[in-house]
C-alpha cells in the first residue's frame, strides 16, 4: 500500500501559520491555564459564544484519558488546551477562536450543535479520538473553515452533507470512520486541495464530474466504487499529484486517459479487479515515483515505457497475469513482479493456472476504460432458415 506524501498538508499548514502566527499561542497540553498574551483578553461577543460552545462540548465528552479538556474552565477560552485564538479576520481589534486541535487525545463523546457558534474557526482538527454520532448541521455556520480533519473517529451516518456548504473549505479528511452510503457528486465540485474519504463504508459510482475536482491528493481507498473512469479525469491533470484507489472494488479497465495526469507522483490501484492491458500512456507520467497495480487481473506485456520513467522508484505489479516483462524493468529500484505468468522469472503462478486464464477471450476495453460487452455470435445457418 502506497503512502501519500501529503504535500498539500504542508502547504495548508504554511498558509495557516502565516495567517495567524503573529497572535497564535499554543498552550502546553498538561500544564494549568496561563494568560493569553500574558493577560486576559477583553471579553467580546465572539469569545462569549466560544465559551458557550466549548462548555457545551465539554459536557458531552464522556472520556478524556489525556486530560486535554480538564482545564476548560472559566470564560477565558484562549487559555484552553487545544484552542487557538487570533485577531478576527473582519475586525483586527477583536480576539476570536481561530483554531481547535485535539488530535490524538482518544477523547470519547459527541459533537454538539453549539459548535456552530465558533463562526470564525479556520482549523478544526480532532483526528484519532473516539467521537461518535455525526457532524452537526450547525457547522455550516463556519464560513471561514479552511481545514476539517475528523479522521480516525467513530463518526457514522450518511456522507456529512454539511461540508458541501463550507465556502472556505480547502482540506477535507473524514477517513477511518463509519460513514456509509453514497458520496454526493457535489463533493468533486468543491475547490478542495485534498480529499480523504477512504476507509469508510461508502458505496458509489464514479460521477461524470470527477474531473471538476481541484485536489492535489485524492484518496478513495477501501471503499466500493462502481462504474468506469469518466473521461473528465483528464481535466485533473493540472493539480492531481496523488491518486489512491486501492481496494475500491474497481472492476473495469484502466483507461488511456490516466496518462494525461502528468503531475502524478503516486498512483495506487492495487487490490481491485481491473482487467485488460496496462496502458502504455502511463509512460507519459514523467513525475511518477510510485506505481502499484498489484492484485488485479491485468494481462499482456508490461509496457517498456513505464519502466523507463525517470523518477520511478517503486513499481509493484505482482498477482496479475502479465506474460511479458521488458529487460528495462530490471532497472527499477524497487520492483515486485511475483505471481504473474512471466517466463523464467521466480515465484510465478503455476503454468496450468496461467494457461486456463489465457484461454479465456481477453476483455475489450473502450476509451473510458469500460469493458465492452461481448459481441453476439453470427446466426447459424439453421437460424437463418427459420
Short mmCIF file of C-alpha atoms in Angstrom, two decimals:
data_model
loop_
_atom_site.label_atom_id
_atom_site.label_comp_id
_atom_site.label_asym_id
_atom_site.label_seq_id
_atom_site.Cartn_x
_atom_site.Cartn_y
_atom_site.Cartn_z
CA UNK A 1 0.00 0.00 0.00
CA UNK A 2 1.45 3.34 -1.04
CA UNK A 3 1.84 6.14 1.44
CA UNK A 4 0.82 9.65 0.29
CA UNK A 5 3.35 12.44 0.54
CA UNK A 6 0.75 14.84 1.87
CA UNK A 7 2.28 17.79 0.05
CA UNK A 8 -0.99 19.66 0.40
CA UNK A 9 -0.94 19.29 4.18
CA UNK A 10 2.35 21.17 4.26
CA UNK A 11 1.13 23.99 2.05
CA UNK A 12 -2.09 24.39 4.05
CA UNK A 13 -0.15 24.42 7.33
CA UNK A 14 2.10 27.17 5.96
CA UNK A 15 -0.98 29.16 4.96
CA UNK A 16 -2.46 28.87 8.42
CA UNK A 17 0.79 29.77 10.17
CA UNK A 18 1.34 32.83 8.01
CA UNK A 19 -2.22 33.95 8.63
CA UNK A 20 -2.34 33.53 12.37
CA UNK A 21 1.27 33.23 13.64
CA UNK A 22 1.53 36.79 14.95
CA UNK A 23 -1.20 36.12 17.51
CA UNK A 24 -1.17 32.36 17.93
CA UNK A 25 -0.29 30.99 21.33
CA UNK A 26 -0.06 27.24 21.82
CA UNK A 27 -0.90 26.09 25.37
CA UNK A 28 1.09 23.24 26.84
CA UNK A 29 -1.10 20.16 26.91
CA UNK A 30 -0.77 19.19 30.55
CA UNK A 31 0.05 22.50 32.17
CA UNK A 32 -2.52 24.59 34.05
CA UNK A 33 -4.09 27.51 32.18
CA UNK A 34 -1.97 30.56 31.56
CA UNK A 35 -2.75 34.07 30.37
CA UNK A 36 -3.35 34.65 26.67
CA UNK A 37 -0.60 37.04 25.55
CA UNK A 38 0.26 37.34 29.27
CA UNK A 39 -3.05 38.99 30.14
CA UNK A 40 -6.70 38.09 29.96
CA UNK A 41 -8.19 39.12 26.63
CA UNK A 42 -11.04 41.60 26.87
CA UNK A 43 -14.44 39.99 26.73
CA UNK A 44 -16.29 40.26 23.45
CA UNK A 45 -19.32 38.57 21.91
CA UNK A 46 -17.15 36.19 19.87
CA UNK A 47 -15.37 34.83 22.93
CA UNK A 48 -18.62 34.66 24.88
CA UNK A 49 -20.13 32.49 22.15
CA UNK A 50 -16.98 30.39 22.09
CA UNK A 51 -17.31 29.84 25.83
CA UNK A 52 -20.88 28.59 25.38
CA UNK A 53 -19.79 26.28 22.55
CA UNK A 54 -16.79 24.80 24.35
CA UNK A 55 -18.65 24.27 27.60
CA UNK A 56 -21.46 22.51 25.74
CA UNK A 57 -18.85 20.31 24.08
CA UNK A 58 -17.12 19.57 27.37
CA UNK A 59 -20.41 18.41 28.89
CA UNK A 60 -20.91 15.73 26.21
CA UNK A 61 -17.35 14.40 26.49
CA UNK A 62 -17.52 11.10 28.33
CA UNK A 63 -13.82 10.18 28.42
CA UNK A 64 -10.66 12.25 28.19
CA UNK A 65 -7.76 9.95 29.09
CA UNK A 66 -5.10 12.57 28.31
CA UNK A 67 -6.93 15.28 30.30
CA UNK A 68 -6.83 17.66 27.35
CA UNK A 69 -10.06 19.36 28.43
CA UNK A 70 -9.52 19.19 32.20
CA UNK A 71 -8.67 22.91 32.31
CA UNK A 72 -11.56 24.01 30.09
CA UNK A 73 -12.93 26.13 32.94
CA UNK A 74 -13.79 29.80 33.13
CA UNK A 75 -14.57 32.32 30.41
CA UNK A 76 -11.01 32.81 29.12
CA UNK A 77 -11.25 30.26 26.32
CA UNK A 78 -7.98 31.34 24.72
CA UNK A 79 -6.22 29.60 27.63
CA UNK A 80 -7.89 26.26 26.95
CA UNK A 81 -5.64 23.43 25.82
CA UNK A 82 -6.01 22.87 22.09
CA UNK A 83 -7.79 26.18 21.50
CA UNK A 84 -6.03 28.84 19.43
CA UNK A 85 -7.01 32.48 19.32
CA UNK A 86 -6.15 35.22 16.85
CA UNK A 87 -7.40 38.57 15.65
CA UNK A 88 -10.75 38.33 13.93
CA UNK A 89 -10.38 38.49 10.13
CA UNK A 90 -13.05 41.18 9.86
CA UNK A 91 -12.01 43.15 12.98
CA UNK A 92 -8.31 43.08 13.99
CA UNK A 93 -9.18 44.74 17.29
CA UNK A 94 -11.20 41.73 18.44
CA UNK A 95 -9.80 38.36 19.50
CA UNK A 96 -11.60 35.23 18.36
CA UNK A 97 -11.16 31.45 18.39
CA UNK A 98 -9.42 30.66 15.11
CA UNK A 99 -8.43 27.01 15.55
CA UNK A 100 -9.02 23.84 17.55
CA UNK A 101 -6.54 20.96 17.59
CA UNK A 102 -7.27 17.97 19.81
CA UNK A 103 -5.56 15.37 17.64
CA UNK A 104 -4.62 12.08 19.23
CA UNK A 105 -6.43 12.57 22.52
CA UNK A 106 -8.58 9.42 22.39
CA UNK A 107 -11.43 11.58 23.64
CA UNK A 108 -14.88 9.95 23.64
CA UNK A 109 -18.11 11.85 23.24
CA UNK A 110 -20.13 13.67 20.61
CA UNK A 111 -20.02 16.90 18.63
CA UNK A 112 -22.82 19.23 19.81
CA UNK A 113 -24.74 21.69 17.66
CA UNK A 114 -23.33 24.53 19.77
CA UNK A 115 -20.04 24.18 17.88
CA UNK A 116 -21.71 26.29 15.20
CA UNK A 117 -21.15 29.27 17.50
CA UNK A 118 -17.44 29.10 16.57
CA UNK A 119 -18.17 31.02 13.39
CA UNK A 120 -14.58 32.29 12.93
CA UNK A 121 -12.96 28.86 13.11
CA UNK A 122 -10.40 28.29 10.32
CA UNK A 123 -8.97 24.99 11.52
CA UNK A 124 -10.79 22.10 13.21
CA UNK A 125 -8.61 19.05 13.88
CA UNK A 126 -9.91 16.22 16.08
CA UNK A 127 -8.37 13.18 14.43
CA UNK A 128 -7.52 10.00 16.35
CA UNK A 129 -10.20 10.31 19.00
CA UNK A 130 -13.41 8.37 19.70
CA UNK A 131 -16.09 10.88 18.83
CA UNK A 132 -19.35 9.22 17.77
CA UNK A 133 -22.53 10.30 16.02
CA UNK A 134 -22.45 12.63 13.04
CA UNK A 135 -21.21 16.09 12.16
CA UNK A 136 -23.68 18.70 13.46
CA UNK A 137 -25.57 20.69 10.86
CA UNK A 138 -24.59 23.87 12.67
CA UNK A 139 -21.04 23.53 11.31
CA UNK A 140 -22.28 25.21 8.13
CA UNK A 141 -22.09 28.48 10.09
CA UNK A 142 -18.29 28.16 9.98
CA UNK A 143 -17.93 30.17 6.81
CA UNK A 144 -14.17 30.60 7.35
CA UNK A 145 -13.37 26.93 7.99
CA UNK A 146 -10.31 26.10 5.88
CA UNK A 147 -9.27 22.70 7.26
CA UNK A 148 -11.59 20.00 8.61
CA UNK A 149 -9.96 16.82 9.89
CA UNK A 150 -12.23 14.42 11.79
CA UNK A 151 -10.42 11.27 10.66
CA UNK A 152 -9.95 8.15 12.75
CA UNK A 153 -13.02 8.51 14.96
CA UNK A 154 -16.29 6.62 15.31
CA UNK A 155 -18.48 9.01 13.35
CA UNK A 156 -21.31 7.44 11.39
CA UNK A 157 -24.34 8.05 9.23
CA UNK A 158 -24.56 9.17 5.61
CA UNK A 159 -21.96 11.38 3.98
CA UNK A 160 -21.85 14.59 6.09
CA UNK A 161 -23.61 16.93 3.66
CA UNK A 162 -22.81 19.90 5.88
CA UNK A 163 -19.28 20.02 4.40
CA UNK A 164 -20.75 20.86 1.00
CA UNK A 165 -21.85 24.26 2.36
CA UNK A 166 -18.50 25.46 3.73
CA UNK A 167 -17.29 28.11 1.26
CA UNK A 168 -13.72 28.42 2.54
CA UNK A 169 -13.02 24.69 2.93
CA UNK A 170 -9.84 23.51 1.17
CA UNK A 171 -8.84 20.40 3.15
CA UNK A 172 -11.35 17.65 3.99
CA UNK A 173 -10.35 14.48 5.83
CA UNK A 174 -13.11 12.15 7.08
CA UNK A 175 -11.27 8.82 6.59
CA UNK A 176 -11.34 5.94 9.05
CA UNK A 177 -14.86 6.48 10.30
CA UNK A 178 -18.17 4.66 9.80
CA UNK A 179 -19.85 6.89 7.25
CA UNK A 180 -21.84 4.91 4.71
CA UNK A 181 -23.91 5.11 1.56
CA UNK A 182 -23.48 7.36 -1.45
CA UNK A 183 -20.82 10.02 -1.89
CA UNK A 184 -22.58 13.04 -3.44
CA UNK A 185 -21.11 14.12 -6.76
CA UNK A 186 -21.10 17.72 -5.46
CA UNK A 187 -18.03 16.96 -3.38
CA UNK A 188 -15.99 16.87 -6.61
CA UNK A 189 -17.15 20.40 -7.44
CA UNK A 190 -15.70 21.83 -4.22
CA UNK A 191 -12.48 23.90 -4.56
CA UNK A 192 -10.52 21.49 -2.37
CA UNK A 193 -6.79 20.88 -2.28
CA UNK A 194 -7.00 17.48 -0.55
CA UNK A 195 -9.83 14.97 -0.15
CA UNK A 196 -9.62 11.85 2.02
CA UNK A 197 -12.75 9.65 2.03
CA UNK A 198 -11.02 6.31 2.46
CA UNK A 199 -11.80 3.57 4.98
CA UNK A 200 -15.48 4.26 5.40
CA UNK A 201 -18.43 2.22 4.20
CA UNK A 202 -19.13 4.33 1.13
CA UNK A 203 -20.58 2.73 -1.98
CA UNK A 204 -20.94 4.89 -5.08
CA UNK A 205 -20.28 5.24 -8.79
CA UNK A 206 -17.64 7.44 -10.37
CA UNK A 207 -19.60 10.61 -11.26
CA UNK A 208 -19.21 12.33 -14.65
CA UNK A 209 -17.96 15.48 -12.89
CA UNK A 210 -14.98 13.73 -11.25
CA UNK A 211 -12.65 15.85 -13.36
CA UNK A 212 -14.06 19.05 -11.86
CA UNK A 213 -12.11 18.35 -8.69
CA UNK A 214 -9.17 20.64 -7.98
CA UNK A 215 -7.47 18.36 -5.43
CA UNK A 216 -3.79 17.52 -5.44
CA UNK A 217 -4.40 14.43 -3.27
CA UNK A 218 -7.42 12.15 -3.74
CA UNK A 219 -7.76 9.05 -1.55
CA UNK A 220 -10.77 6.77 -2.07
CA UNK A 221 -9.16 3.54 -0.87
CA UNK A 222 -11.12 0.82 0.92
CA UNK A 223 -14.49 1.94 -0.37
CA UNK A 224 -16.78 0.43 -3.04
CA UNK A 225 -16.71 2.23 -6.37
CA UNK A 226 -18.71 1.06 -9.37
CA UNK A 227 -18.55 2.18 -12.97
CA UNK A 228 -15.74 3.27 -15.24
CA UNK A 229 -13.35 6.19 -15.04
CA UNK A 230 -15.13 9.16 -16.66
CA UNK A 231 -13.24 10.87 -19.46
CA UNK A 232 -13.30 14.04 -17.35
CA UNK A 233 -10.46 12.62 -15.23
CA UNK A 234 -8.09 14.19 -17.76
CA UNK A 235 -9.20 17.61 -16.51
CA UNK A 236 -7.44 16.93 -13.19
CA UNK A 237 -4.04 16.99 -14.90
CA UNK A 238 -3.20 20.47 -13.64
CA UNK A 239 -3.49 19.69 -9.92
CA UNK A 240 -3.59 15.96 -9.12
CA UNK A 241 -0.33 14.55 -7.72
CA UNK A 242 -1.51 11.53 -5.72
CA UNK A 243 -4.35 9.15 -6.58
CA UNK A 244 -5.04 6.22 -4.26
CA UNK A 245 -7.82 3.82 -5.26
CA UNK A 246 -6.57 0.59 -3.71
CA UNK A 247 -9.13 -1.97 -2.60
CA UNK A 248 -12.01 0.05 -4.03
CA UNK A 249 -13.87 -2.81 -5.80
CA UNK A 250 -12.93 -1.46 -9.24
CA UNK A 251 -13.82 -3.97 -11.95
CA UNK A 252 -13.25 -2.05 -15.17
CA UNK A 253 -10.15 -1.31 -17.23
CA UNK A 254 -7.57 1.38 -16.59
CA UNK A 255 -8.24 3.99 -19.29
CA UNK A 256 -5.63 5.56 -21.54
CA UNK A 257 -6.70 8.93 -20.08
CA UNK A 258 -4.80 8.05 -16.91
CA UNK A 259 -1.69 9.06 -18.85
CA UNK A 260 -2.96 12.64 -19.05
CA UNK A 261 -2.37 13.17 -15.32
CA UNK A 262 1.12 14.49 -15.92
CA UNK A 263 1.70 15.70 -12.34
CA UNK A 264 1.08 12.33 -10.70
CA UNK A 265 3.80 11.18 -8.32
CA UNK A 266 1.80 8.35 -6.70
CA UNK A 267 -0.74 6.04 -8.37
CA UNK A 268 -2.11 3.08 -6.43
CA UNK A 269 -4.91 0.93 -7.87
CA UNK A 270 -3.87 -2.30 -6.15
CA UNK A 271 -6.26 -4.93 -4.76
CA UNK A 272 -9.08 -4.41 -7.26
CA UNK A 273 -10.43 -6.45 -10.18
CA UNK A 274 -9.07 -4.33 -13.03
CA UNK A 275 -8.62 -6.13 -16.34
CA UNK A 276 -7.03 -5.66 -19.74
CA UNK A 277 -3.58 -4.33 -20.56
CA UNK A 278 -1.65 -1.79 -18.56
CA UNK A 279 -1.99 1.44 -20.61
CA UNK A 280 1.17 2.42 -22.42
CA UNK A 281 0.09 6.03 -21.76
CA UNK A 282 1.44 5.60 -18.22
CA UNK A 283 4.82 6.16 -19.84
CA UNK A 284 3.89 9.85 -20.14
CA UNK A 285 3.92 10.31 -16.35
CA UNK A 286 7.47 11.58 -16.05
CA UNK A 287 6.98 12.65 -12.40
CA UNK A 288 5.67 9.27 -11.24
CA UNK A 289 7.61 7.82 -8.29
CA UNK A 290 5.31 5.05 -7.00
CA UNK A 291 3.09 2.81 -9.13
CA UNK A 292 1.12 -0.06 -7.60
CA UNK A 293 -1.19 -2.19 -9.77
CA UNK A 294 -0.81 -5.41 -7.76
CA UNK A 295 -3.61 -7.90 -7.08
CA UNK A 296 -5.68 -7.27 -10.21
CA UNK A 297 -6.33 -9.21 -13.42
CA UNK A 298 -4.06 -7.30 -15.78
CA UNK A 299 -2.55 -9.31 -18.63
CA UNK A 300 -0.34 -8.87 -21.65
CA UNK A 301 3.12 -7.31 -21.52
CA UNK A 302 4.29 -4.63 -19.12
CA UNK A 303 4.90 -1.52 -21.25
CA UNK A 304 8.59 -0.72 -21.50
CA UNK A 305 7.77 2.99 -21.32
CA UNK A 306 6.54 2.51 -17.75
CA UNK A 307 9.82 1.01 -16.57
CA UNK A 308 11.70 3.81 -18.34
CA UNK A 309 10.03 6.56 -16.29
CA UNK A 310 12.90 8.69 -14.93
CA UNK A 311 11.64 9.05 -11.33
CA UNK A 312 10.00 5.67 -10.83
CA UNK A 313 11.40 4.16 -7.62
CA UNK A 314 8.69 1.64 -6.72
CA UNK A 315 6.77 -0.46 -9.25
CA UNK A 316 4.58 -3.23 -7.83
CA UNK A 317 2.66 -5.39 -10.32
CA UNK A 318 2.53 -8.72 -8.51
CA UNK A 319 -0.51 -11.01 -8.50
CA UNK A 320 -1.68 -10.34 -12.06
CA UNK A 321 -1.41 -12.33 -15.31
CA UNK A 322 1.33 -10.44 -17.14
CA UNK A 323 3.14 -12.68 -19.59
CA UNK A 324 5.93 -10.33 -20.68
CA UNK A 325 8.36 -8.06 -18.86
CA UNK A 326 10.88 -5.94 -20.81
CA UNK A 327 14.51 -6.11 -19.75
CA UNK A 328 14.45 -2.41 -18.85
CA UNK A 329 12.15 -3.22 -15.90
CA UNK A 330 15.12 -4.77 -14.11
CA UNK A 331 16.49 -1.26 -13.65
CA UNK A 332 13.58 -0.12 -11.47
CA UNK A 333 14.93 0.42 -7.97
CA UNK A 334 12.16 -1.42 -6.11
CA UNK A 335 10.11 -3.84 -8.23
CA UNK A 336 7.76 -6.70 -7.37
CA UNK A 337 6.72 -8.99 -10.25
CA UNK A 338 5.77 -12.15 -8.34
CA UNK A 339 2.70 -14.27 -9.04
CA UNK A 340 2.36 -13.47 -12.74
CA UNK A 341 2.91 -15.62 -15.84
CA UNK A 342 6.38 -14.36 -16.67
CA UNK A 343 8.70 -16.95 -18.25
CA UNK A 344 11.95 -17.60 -16.40
CA UNK A 345 11.04 -15.32 -13.51
CA UNK A 346 10.91 -16.78 -9.97
CA UNK A 347 7.78 -17.15 -7.84
CA UNK A 348 5.26 -17.10 -10.69
CA UNK A 349 1.79 -18.64 -10.94
CA UNK A 350 1.52 -22.31 -11.83
CA UNK A 351 1.69 -22.95 -15.59
CA UNK A 352 -1.76 -24.57 -15.53
CA UNK A 353 -3.33 -21.51 -13.90
CA UNK A 354 -1.80 -19.20 -16.49
CA UNK A 355 -2.95 -21.43 -19.34
CA UNK A 356 -6.51 -21.50 -18.01
CA UNK A 357 -6.62 -17.70 -17.71
CA UNK A 358 -5.10 -17.05 -21.12
CA UNK A 359 -7.52 -19.49 -22.77
CA UNK A 360 -10.41 -17.15 -22.00
CA UNK A 361 -11.32 -14.42 -24.51
CA UNK A 362 -9.47 -11.24 -23.49
CA UNK A 363 -11.63 -8.31 -22.35
CA UNK A 364 -12.08 -5.46 -24.79
CA UNK A 365 -11.81 -2.02 -23.22
CA UNK A 366 -13.18 1.20 -24.66
CA UNK A 367 -11.61 4.65 -24.35
CA UNK A 368 -13.28 5.21 -20.97
CA UNK A 369 -11.87 2.04 -19.51
CA UNK A 370 -15.23 0.30 -19.66
CA UNK A 371 -15.41 -3.34 -20.63
CA UNK A 372 -17.26 -3.76 -23.88
CA UNK A 373 -19.94 -6.44 -23.81
CA UNK A 374 -19.13 -9.47 -25.98
CA UNK A 375 -20.47 -9.19 -29.47
CA UNK A 376 -23.28 -11.55 -30.40
CA UNK A 377 -22.15 -14.55 -32.45
CA UNK A 378 -23.30 -14.61 -36.09
CA UNK A 379 -26.53 -16.51 -36.64
CA UNK A 380 -26.19 -20.11 -37.64
CA UNK A 381 -27.47 -21.38 -40.97
CA UNK A 382 -30.37 -23.13 -39.22
CA UNK A 383 -31.42 -19.83 -37.61
CA UNK A 384 -31.35 -18.07 -41.00
CA UNK A 385 -33.89 -20.55 -42.45
CA UNK A 386 -36.32 -20.36 -39.51
#
